[in-house]
Amino acid sequence: EAQVTQNPRYLITVTGKKLTVTCSQNMNHEYMSWYRQDPGLGLRQIYYSMNVEVTDKGDVPEGYKVSRKEKRNFPLILESPSPNQTSLYFCASSLVSNTEAFFGQGTRLTVV
Amino acid sequence: KQEVTQIPAALSVPEGENLVLNCSFTDSAIYNLQWFRQDPGKGLTSLLLIQSSQREQTSGRLNASLDKSSGRSTLYIAASQPGDSATYLCAARAIDRGSTLGRLYFGRGTQLTVWP
């Protein structure tokens, strides 16, 4: 089944403790991206990747890192999480940057 | 910068009604427009994708139209059911100036409740 898989689905962590949210797609898509969703603000893009080893900032990249060492994986790294990064995070992929987007099930992150 | 607006923000209707959700975008330079459904605390499920060269797409009881020149898209839901209750999001895949990169810009959604 074609899908985008995120892990974990839920995470509670403490301020400053490094964490990684994984994202994997099995559709051989080139374009992958991360979004955060906050009440009243909607979905905002954090980072995106055009292909392996090609990444760039979205609208709200501060406090986040990404890597794209393999085509199927696009992990989101929070080196030193803070409470303002408490949010619902989504990974998405598409064949290329201008085609249909497929989303993962989301990761609800709480930073205390 | 592309801005996407959805009206209404919330809608509550009795079962069986036909309804229309509206989406507007400020820049007509788009590759496509995509409608999603989001259930509470869940991911986004793609409903319909309309390419910029198309006028409408249909899937079951759903019909989406696109008028690029006026910057509008509508999602029509026929014979609504309680199972249609969810938040509906539209997203415009905008063409970034000076590149071929397409970025998704989301509206804030319409929260639909269909009661029996």
PDB file of C-alpha atoms in Angstrom:
ATOM      1  CA  GLU A   1       0.000   0.000   0.000  1.00  0.00           C
ATOM      2  CA  ALA A   2       1.324   3.430  -0.976  1.00  0.00           C
ATOM      3  CA  GLN A   3       1.807   5.481   2.137  1.00  0.00           C
ATOM      4  CA  VAL A   4       3.746   8.003   4.153  1.00  0.00           C
ATOM      5  CA  THR A   5       4.652   6.706   7.605  1.00  0.00           C
ATOM      6  CA  GLN A   6       5.600   8.854  10.553  1.00  0.00           C
ATOM      7  CA  ASN A   7       6.911   7.744  13.919  1.00  0.00           C
ATOM      8  CA  PRO A   8       6.167   8.222  16.683  1.00  0.00           C
ATOM      9  CA  ARG A   9       2.491   9.204  16.558  1.00  0.00           C
ATOM     10  CA  TYR A  10       2.622  10.766  20.014  1.00  0.00           C
ATOM     11  CA  LEU A  11       5.575  12.105  21.950  1.00  0.00           C
ATOM     12  CA  ILE A  12       5.949  13.967  25.220  1.00  0.00           C
ATOM     13  CA  THR A  13       9.408  15.245  25.986  1.00  0.00           C
ATOM     14  CA  VAL A  14      11.222  17.755  28.142  1.00  0.00           C
ATOM     15  CA  THR A  15      12.808  21.022  27.097  1.00  0.00           C
ATOM     16  CA  GLY A  16      16.262  20.566  25.629  1.00  0.00           C
ATOM     17  CA  LYS A  17      16.184  16.840  25.039  1.00  0.00           C
ATOM     18  CA  LYS A  18      17.056  16.116  21.428  1.00  0.00           C
ATOM     19  CA  LEU A  19      14.506  14.148  19.447  1.00  0.00           C
ATOM     20  CA  THR A  20      13.923  12.867  15.932  1.00  0.00           C
ATOM     21  CA  VAL A  21      10.629  12.273  14.182  1.00  0.00           C
ATOM     22  CA  THR A  22      10.982   9.843  11.322  1.00  0.00           C
ATOM     23  CA  CYS A  23       9.183   9.952   7.989  1.00  0.00           C
ATOM     24  CA  SER A  24       9.297   7.306   5.306  1.00  0.00           C
ATOM     25  CA  GLN A  25       7.480   6.952   1.965  1.00  0.00           C
ATOM     26  CA  ASN A  26       7.278   3.922  -0.290  1.00  0.00           C
ATOM     27  CA  MET A  27       6.230   5.656  -3.511  1.00  0.00           C
ATOM     28  CA  ASN A  28       9.683   6.619  -4.802  1.00  0.00           C
ATOM     29  CA  HIS A  29       8.757  10.281  -4.472  1.00  0.00           C
ATOM     30  CA  GLU A  30      11.401  12.931  -4.974  1.00  0.00           C
ATOM     31  CA  TYR A  31       9.762  15.768  -3.053  1.00  0.00           C
ATOM     32  CA  MET A  32       9.209  15.574   0.699  1.00  0.00           C
ATOM     33  CA  SER A  33       8.314  18.220   3.232  1.00  0.00           C
ATOM     34  CA  TRP A  34       7.470  18.828   6.870  1.00  0.00           C
ATOM     35  CA  TYR A  35       4.609  20.946   8.214  1.00  0.00           C
ATOM     36  CA  ARG A  36       3.403  21.947  11.612  1.00  0.00           C
ATOM     37  CA  GLN A  37      -0.243  22.608  12.388  1.00  0.00           C
ATOM     38  CA  ASP A  38      -1.284  24.977  15.142  1.00  0.00           C
ATOM     39  CA  PRO A  39      -4.760  26.234  16.106  1.00  0.00           C
ATOM     40  CA  GLY A  40      -5.545  29.503  14.380  1.00  0.00           C
ATOM     41  CA  LEU A  41      -2.413  29.332  12.232  1.00  0.00           C
ATOM     42  CA  GLY A  42      -3.152  26.399   9.982  1.00  0.00           C
ATOM     43  CA  LEU A  43      -0.445  24.336   8.324  1.00  0.00           C
ATOM     44  CA  ARG A  44       2.961  25.919   7.842  1.00  0.00           C
ATOM     45  CA  GLN A  45       5.911  24.450   6.019  1.00  0.00           C
ATOM     46  CA  ILE A  46       9.070  23.844   8.064  1.00  0.00           C
ATOM     47  CA  TYR A  47      11.500  22.313   5.569  1.00  0.00           C
ATOM     48  CA  TYR A  48      11.347  20.612   2.228  1.00  0.00           C
ATOM     49  CA  SER A  49      13.577  18.415   0.097  1.00  0.00           C
ATOM     50  CA  MET A  50      13.673  18.246  -3.675  1.00  0.00           C
ATOM     51  CA  ASN A  51      15.721  15.041  -3.713  1.00  0.00           C
ATOM     52  CA  VAL A  52      18.530  13.209  -1.932  1.00  0.00           C
ATOM     53  CA  GLU A  53      20.940  15.663  -0.271  1.00  0.00           C
ATOM     54  CA  VAL A  54      18.840  18.664  -1.429  1.00  0.00           C
ATOM     55  CA  THR A  55      16.952  20.435   1.350  1.00  0.00           C
ATOM     56  CA  ASP A  56      15.777  23.986   1.958  1.00  0.00           C
ATOM     57  CA  LYS A  57      13.928  26.065   4.519  1.00  0.00           C
ATOM     58  CA  GLY A  58      10.207  26.616   4.488  1.00  0.00           C
ATOM     59  CA  ASP A  59       8.332  29.328   6.355  1.00  0.00           C
ATOM     60  CA  VAL A  60       9.151  28.332   9.936  1.00  0.00           C
ATOM     61  CA  PRO A  61      12.534  26.520  10.014  1.00  0.00           C
ATOM     62  CA  GLU A  62      13.907  27.943  13.261  1.00  0.00           C
ATOM     63  CA  GLY A  63      14.721  25.238  15.820  1.00  0.00           C
ATOM     64  CA  TYR A  64      14.503  22.374  13.322  1.00  0.00           C
ATOM     65  CA  LYS A  65      16.913  20.376  11.189  1.00  0.00           C
ATOM     66  CA  VAL A  66      16.348  17.825   8.462  1.00  0.00           C
ATOM     67  CA  SER A  67      18.390  15.414   6.421  1.00  0.00           C
ATOM     68  CA  ARG A  68      17.758  13.459   3.229  1.00  0.00           C
ATOM     69  CA  LYS A  69      20.382  10.740   2.918  1.00  0.00           C
ATOM     70  CA  GLU A  70      18.016   8.310   1.223  1.00  0.00           C
ATOM     71  CA  LYS A  71      15.144   8.993  -1.110  1.00  0.00           C
ATOM     72  CA  ARG A  72      12.519   7.305   1.055  1.00  0.00           C
ATOM     73  CA  ASN A  73      13.402   8.908   4.411  1.00  0.00           C
ATOM     74  CA  PHE A  74      13.172  12.497   5.612  1.00  0.00           C
ATOM     75  CA  PRO A  75      13.637  12.782   9.384  1.00  0.00           C
ATOM     76  CA  LEU A  76      12.843  15.947  11.340  1.00  0.00           C
ATOM     77  CA  ILE A  77      15.317  16.729  14.102  1.00  0.00           C
ATOM     78  CA  LEU A  78      14.748  18.996  17.077  1.00  0.00           C
ATOM     79  CA  GLU A  79      18.174  19.540  18.622  1.00  0.00           C
ATOM     80  CA  SER A  80      16.901  21.396  21.689  1.00  0.00           C
ATOM     81  CA  PRO A  81      13.093  21.339  21.825  1.00  0.00           C
ATOM     82  CA  SER A  82      11.235  24.177  23.484  1.00  0.00           C
ATOM     83  CA  PRO A  83       7.589  24.453  24.587  1.00  0.00           C
ATOM     84  CA  ASN A  84       6.724  26.625  21.560  1.00  0.00           C
ATOM     85  CA  GLN A  85       7.447  23.606  19.381  1.00  0.00           C
ATOM     86  CA  THR A  86       4.492  21.791  20.889  1.00  0.00           C
ATOM     87  CA  SER A  87       2.402  21.104  17.816  1.00  0.00           C
ATOM     88  CA  LEU A  88       0.977  18.549  15.409  1.00  0.00           C
ATOM     89  CA  TYR A  89       3.570  17.670  12.771  1.00  0.00           C
ATOM     90  CA  PHE A  90       2.960  16.259   9.318  1.00  0.00           C
ATOM     91  CA  CYS A  91       5.280  14.811   6.741  1.00  0.00           C
ATOM     92  CA  ALA A  92       4.225  14.883   3.099  1.00  0.00           C
ATOM     93  CA  SER A  93       5.574  13.574  -0.161  1.00  0.00           C
ATOM     94  CA  SER A  94       4.859  13.986  -3.858  1.00  0.00           C
ATOM     95  CA  LEU A  95       6.399  12.624  -7.023  1.00  0.00           C
ATOM     96  CA  VAL A  96       7.872  16.022  -7.798  1.00  0.00           C
ATOM     97  CA  SER A  97       7.206  19.440  -6.317  1.00  0.00           C
ATOM     98  CA  ASN A  98       4.103  20.219  -8.379  1.00  0.00           C
ATOM     99  CA  THR A  99       2.119  16.983  -8.166  1.00  0.00           C
ATOM    100  CA  GLU A 100      -0.395  15.496  -5.753  1.00  0.00           C
ATOM    101  CA  ALA A 101       0.692  15.523  -2.117  1.00  0.00           C
ATOM    102  CA  PHE A 102       0.313  12.573   0.261  1.00  0.00           C
ATOM    103  CA  PHE A 103       0.431  13.090   3.991  1.00  0.00           C
ATOM    104  CA  GLY A 104       1.432  10.983   6.944  1.00  0.00           C
ATOM    105  CA  GLN A 105      -0.847  10.420   9.932  1.00  0.00           C
ATOM    106  CA  GLY A 106       0.824  13.104  12.007  1.00  0.00           C
ATOM    107  CA  THR A 107       2.960  13.266  15.142  1.00  0.00           C
ATOM    108  CA  ARG A 108       1.578  15.062  18.155  1.00  0.00           C
ATOM    109  CA  LEU A 109       4.526  16.511  20.048  1.00  0.00           C
ATOM    110  CA  THR A 110       4.316  18.031  23.510  1.00  0.00           C
ATOM    111  CA  VAL A 111       7.367  19.736  24.991  1.00  0.00           C
ATOM    112  CA  VAL A 112       7.164  20.437  28.717  1.00  0.00           C
TER     113      VAL A 112
ATOM    114  CA  LYS B   1       3.003  35.449  -1.397  1.00  0.00           C
ATOM    115  CA  GLN B   2       0.052  33.159  -1.988  1.00  0.00           C
ATOM    116  CA  GLU B   3      -2.765  33.428   0.539  1.00  0.00           C
ATOM    117  CA  VAL B   4      -5.570  30.914   0.751  1.00  0.00           C
ATOM    118  CA  THR B   5      -8.864  31.649   2.485  1.00  0.00           C
ATOM    119  CA  GLN B   6     -11.708  29.278   3.271  1.00  0.00           C
ATOM    120  CA  ILE B   7     -15.263  30.297   3.968  1.00  0.00           C
ATOM    121  CA  PRO B   8     -17.132  29.462   6.092  1.00  0.00           C
ATOM    122  CA  ALA B   9     -14.858  28.532   8.994  1.00  0.00           C
ATOM    123  CA  ALA B  10     -17.540  26.246  10.382  1.00  0.00           C
ATOM    124  CA  LEU B  11     -20.749  24.762   9.045  1.00  0.00           C
ATOM    125  CA  SER B  12     -23.424  22.681  10.744  1.00  0.00           C
ATOM    126  CA  VAL B  13     -26.131  21.056   8.608  1.00  0.00           C
ATOM    127  CA  PRO B  14     -28.724  18.302   8.892  1.00  0.00           C
ATOM    128  CA  GLU B  15     -28.144  15.020   7.137  1.00  0.00           C
ATOM    129  CA  GLY B  16     -29.122  14.939   3.478  1.00  0.00           C
ATOM    130  CA  GLU B  17     -28.294  18.523   2.591  1.00  0.00           C
ATOM    131  CA  ASN B  18     -26.208  19.460  -0.417  1.00  0.00           C
ATOM    132  CA  LEU B  19     -23.500  21.881   0.567  1.00  0.00           C
ATOM    133  CA  VAL B  20     -20.730  24.023  -0.847  1.00  0.00           C
ATOM    134  CA  LEU B  21     -17.393  24.839   0.725  1.00  0.00           C
ATOM    135  CA  ASN B  22     -15.453  27.771  -0.644  1.00  0.00           C
ATOM    136  CA  CYS B  23     -11.746  28.336  -1.147  1.00  0.00           C
ATOM    137  CA  SER B  24     -10.101  31.435  -2.595  1.00  0.00           C
ATOM    138  CA  PHE B  25      -6.481  32.148  -3.438  1.00  0.00           C
ATOM    139  CA  THR B  26      -4.736  35.404  -4.241  1.00  0.00           C
ATOM    140  CA  ASP B  27      -2.280  34.360  -6.959  1.00  0.00           C
ATOM    141  CA  SER B  28      -3.592  32.544 -10.017  1.00  0.00           C
ATOM    142  CA  ALA B  29      -0.135  31.129 -10.825  1.00  0.00           C
ATOM    143  CA  ILE B  30      -0.795  27.660  -9.493  1.00  0.00           C
ATOM    144  CA  TYR B  31       0.019  24.146 -10.652  1.00  0.00           C
ATOM    145  CA  ASN B  32      -3.014  22.603  -9.009  1.00  0.00           C
ATOM    146  CA  LEU B  33      -5.442  22.826  -6.136  1.00  0.00           C
ATOM    147  CA  GLN B  34      -5.997  19.954  -3.727  1.00  0.00           C
ATOM    148  CA  TRP B  35      -8.829  19.324  -1.276  1.00  0.00           C
ATOM    149  CA  PHE B  36      -8.172  17.333   1.897  1.00  0.00           C
ATOM    150  CA  ARG B  37     -10.229  15.943   4.718  1.00  0.00           C
ATOM    151  CA  GLN B  38      -8.911  15.909   8.277  1.00  0.00           C
ATOM    152  CA  ASP B  39     -10.578  14.041  11.127  1.00  0.00           C
ATOM    153  CA  PRO B  40      -9.829  15.274  14.667  1.00  0.00           C
ATOM    154  CA  GLY B  41      -6.229  14.544  15.635  1.00  0.00           C
ATOM    155  CA  LYS B  42      -5.654  12.623  12.425  1.00  0.00           C
ATOM    156  CA  GLY B  43      -3.763  13.043   9.205  1.00  0.00           C
ATOM    157  CA  LEU B  44      -4.822  14.639   5.946  1.00  0.00           C
ATOM    158  CA  THR B  45      -6.630  12.481   3.434  1.00  0.00           C
ATOM    159  CA  SER B  46      -6.533  13.684  -0.150  1.00  0.00           C
ATOM    160  CA  LEU B  47     -10.025  13.985  -1.639  1.00  0.00           C
ATOM    161  CA  LEU B  48      -9.595  15.628  -5.011  1.00  0.00           C
ATOM    162  CA  LEU B  49      -6.816  17.184  -7.047  1.00  0.00           C
ATOM    163  CA  ILE B  50      -7.590  19.654  -9.812  1.00  0.00           C
ATOM    164  CA  GLN B  51      -4.819  20.554 -12.219  1.00  0.00           C
ATOM    165  CA  SER B  52      -4.611  24.197 -13.297  1.00  0.00           C
ATOM    166  CA  SER B  53      -5.782  23.250 -16.803  1.00  0.00           C
ATOM    167  CA  GLN B  54      -8.924  21.524 -15.479  1.00  0.00           C
ATOM    168  CA  ARG B  55     -12.273  23.002 -14.476  1.00  0.00           C
ATOM    169  CA  GLU B  56     -13.544  20.273 -12.172  1.00  0.00           C
ATOM    170  CA  GLN B  57     -13.027  16.830 -10.704  1.00  0.00           C
ATOM    171  CA  THR B  58     -15.543  14.378  -9.291  1.00  0.00           C
ATOM    172  CA  SER B  59     -15.280  11.508  -6.861  1.00  0.00           C
ATOM    173  CA  GLY B  60     -18.477   9.898  -5.666  1.00  0.00           C
ATOM    174  CA  ARG B  61     -20.594  12.509  -3.885  1.00  0.00           C
ATOM    175  CA  LEU B  62     -17.813  15.073  -4.098  1.00  0.00           C
ATOM    176  CA  ASN B  63     -17.291  17.562  -6.888  1.00  0.00           C
ATOM    177  CA  ALA B  64     -14.592  20.208  -6.899  1.00  0.00           C
ATOM    178  CA  SER B  65     -14.401  23.086  -9.346  1.00  0.00           C
ATOM    179  CA  LEU B  66     -11.610  25.493 -10.137  1.00  0.00           C
ATOM    180  CA  ASP B  67     -11.780  28.982 -11.608  1.00  0.00           C
ATOM    181  CA  LYS B  68      -8.174  30.058 -11.805  1.00  0.00           C
ATOM    182  CA  SER B  69      -8.862  33.487 -13.249  1.00  0.00           C
ATOM    183  CA  SER B  70     -11.039  34.494 -10.308  1.00  0.00           C
ATOM    184  CA  GLY B  71      -8.930  32.640  -7.759  1.00  0.00           C
ATOM    185  CA  ARG B  72     -11.686  30.348  -6.521  1.00  0.00           C
ATOM    186  CA  SER B  73     -12.396  26.708  -5.924  1.00  0.00           C
ATOM    187  CA  THR B  74     -15.503  25.103  -4.494  1.00  0.00           C
ATOM    188  CA  LEU B  75     -16.080  21.685  -3.005  1.00  0.00           C
ATOM    189  CA  TYR B  76     -19.618  20.434  -3.457  1.00  0.00           C
ATOM    190  CA  ILE B  77     -20.828  17.615  -1.214  1.00  0.00           C
ATOM    191  CA  ALA B  78     -24.063  15.976  -2.274  1.00  0.00           C
ATOM    192  CA  ALA B  79     -26.492  14.332   0.133  1.00  0.00           C
ATOM    193  CA  SER B  80     -24.344  14.913   3.196  1.00  0.00           C
ATOM    194  CA  GLN B  81     -24.022  12.211   5.861  1.00  0.00           C
ATOM    195  CA  PRO B  82     -22.876  12.258   9.511  1.00  0.00           C
ATOM    196  CA  GLY B  83     -19.727  10.441   8.382  1.00  0.00           C
ATOM    197  CA  ASP B  84     -18.812  13.536   6.353  1.00  0.00           C
ATOM    198  CA  SER B  85     -18.208  15.445   9.586  1.00  0.00           C
ATOM    199  CA  ALA B  86     -14.587  16.578   9.527  1.00  0.00           C
ATOM    200  CA  THR B  87     -12.431  19.588   8.696  1.00  0.00           C
ATOM    201  CA  TYR B  88     -11.970  20.229   4.994  1.00  0.00           C
ATOM    202  CA  LEU B  89      -8.789  21.926   3.856  1.00  0.00           C
ATOM    203  CA  CYS B  90      -7.886  23.309   0.479  1.00  0.00           C
ATOM    204  CA  ALA B  91      -4.302  23.833  -0.626  1.00  0.00           C
ATOM    205  CA  ALA B  92      -3.000  25.693  -3.654  1.00  0.00           C
ATOM    206  CA  ARG B  93       0.225  24.418  -5.203  1.00  0.00           C
ATOM    207  CA  ALA B  94       1.750  27.752  -6.111  1.00  0.00           C
ATOM    208  CA  ILE B  95       4.508  28.360  -8.604  1.00  0.00           C
ATOM    209  CA  ASP B  96       7.493  29.938  -6.881  1.00  0.00           C
ATOM    210  CA  ARG B  97       8.717  32.891  -8.936  1.00  0.00           C
ATOM    211  CA  GLY B  98      11.973  32.254 -10.770  1.00  0.00           C
ATOM    212  CA  SER B  99      11.848  28.488 -10.343  1.00  0.00           C
ATOM    213  CA  THR B 100       9.736  25.482 -11.161  1.00  0.00           C
ATOM    214  CA  LEU B 101       9.290  24.682  -7.509  1.00  0.00           C
ATOM    215  CA  GLY B 102       5.730  24.245  -6.368  1.00  0.00           C
ATOM    216  CA  ARG B 103       4.815  24.899  -2.745  1.00  0.00           C
ATOM    217  CA  LEU B 104       1.570  24.079  -0.984  1.00  0.00           C
ATOM    218  CA  TYR B 105      -0.288  26.931   0.681  1.00  0.00           C
ATOM    219  CA  PHE B 106      -3.141  25.889   2.940  1.00  0.00           C
ATOM    220  CA  GLY B 107      -6.352  27.523   3.983  1.00  0.00           C
ATOM    221  CA  ARG B 108      -7.373  27.216   7.626  1.00  0.00           C
ATOM    222  CA  GLY B 109     -10.183  24.866   6.849  1.00  0.00           C
ATOM    223  CA  THR B 110     -13.939  24.557   7.140  1.00  0.00           C
ATOM    224  CA  GLN B 111     -15.114  22.492  10.099  1.00  0.00           C
ATOM    225  CA  LEU B 112     -18.193  20.574   8.950  1.00  0.00           C
ATOM    226  CA  THR B 113     -20.715  18.925  11.248  1.00  0.00           C
ATOM    227  CA  VAL B 114     -23.523  16.867   9.743  1.00  0.00           C
ATOM    228  CA  TRP B 115     -26.128  15.882  12.298  1.00  0.00           C
ATOM    229  CA  PRO B 116     -28.634  13.041  11.927  1.00  0.00           C
TER     230      PRO B 116
END
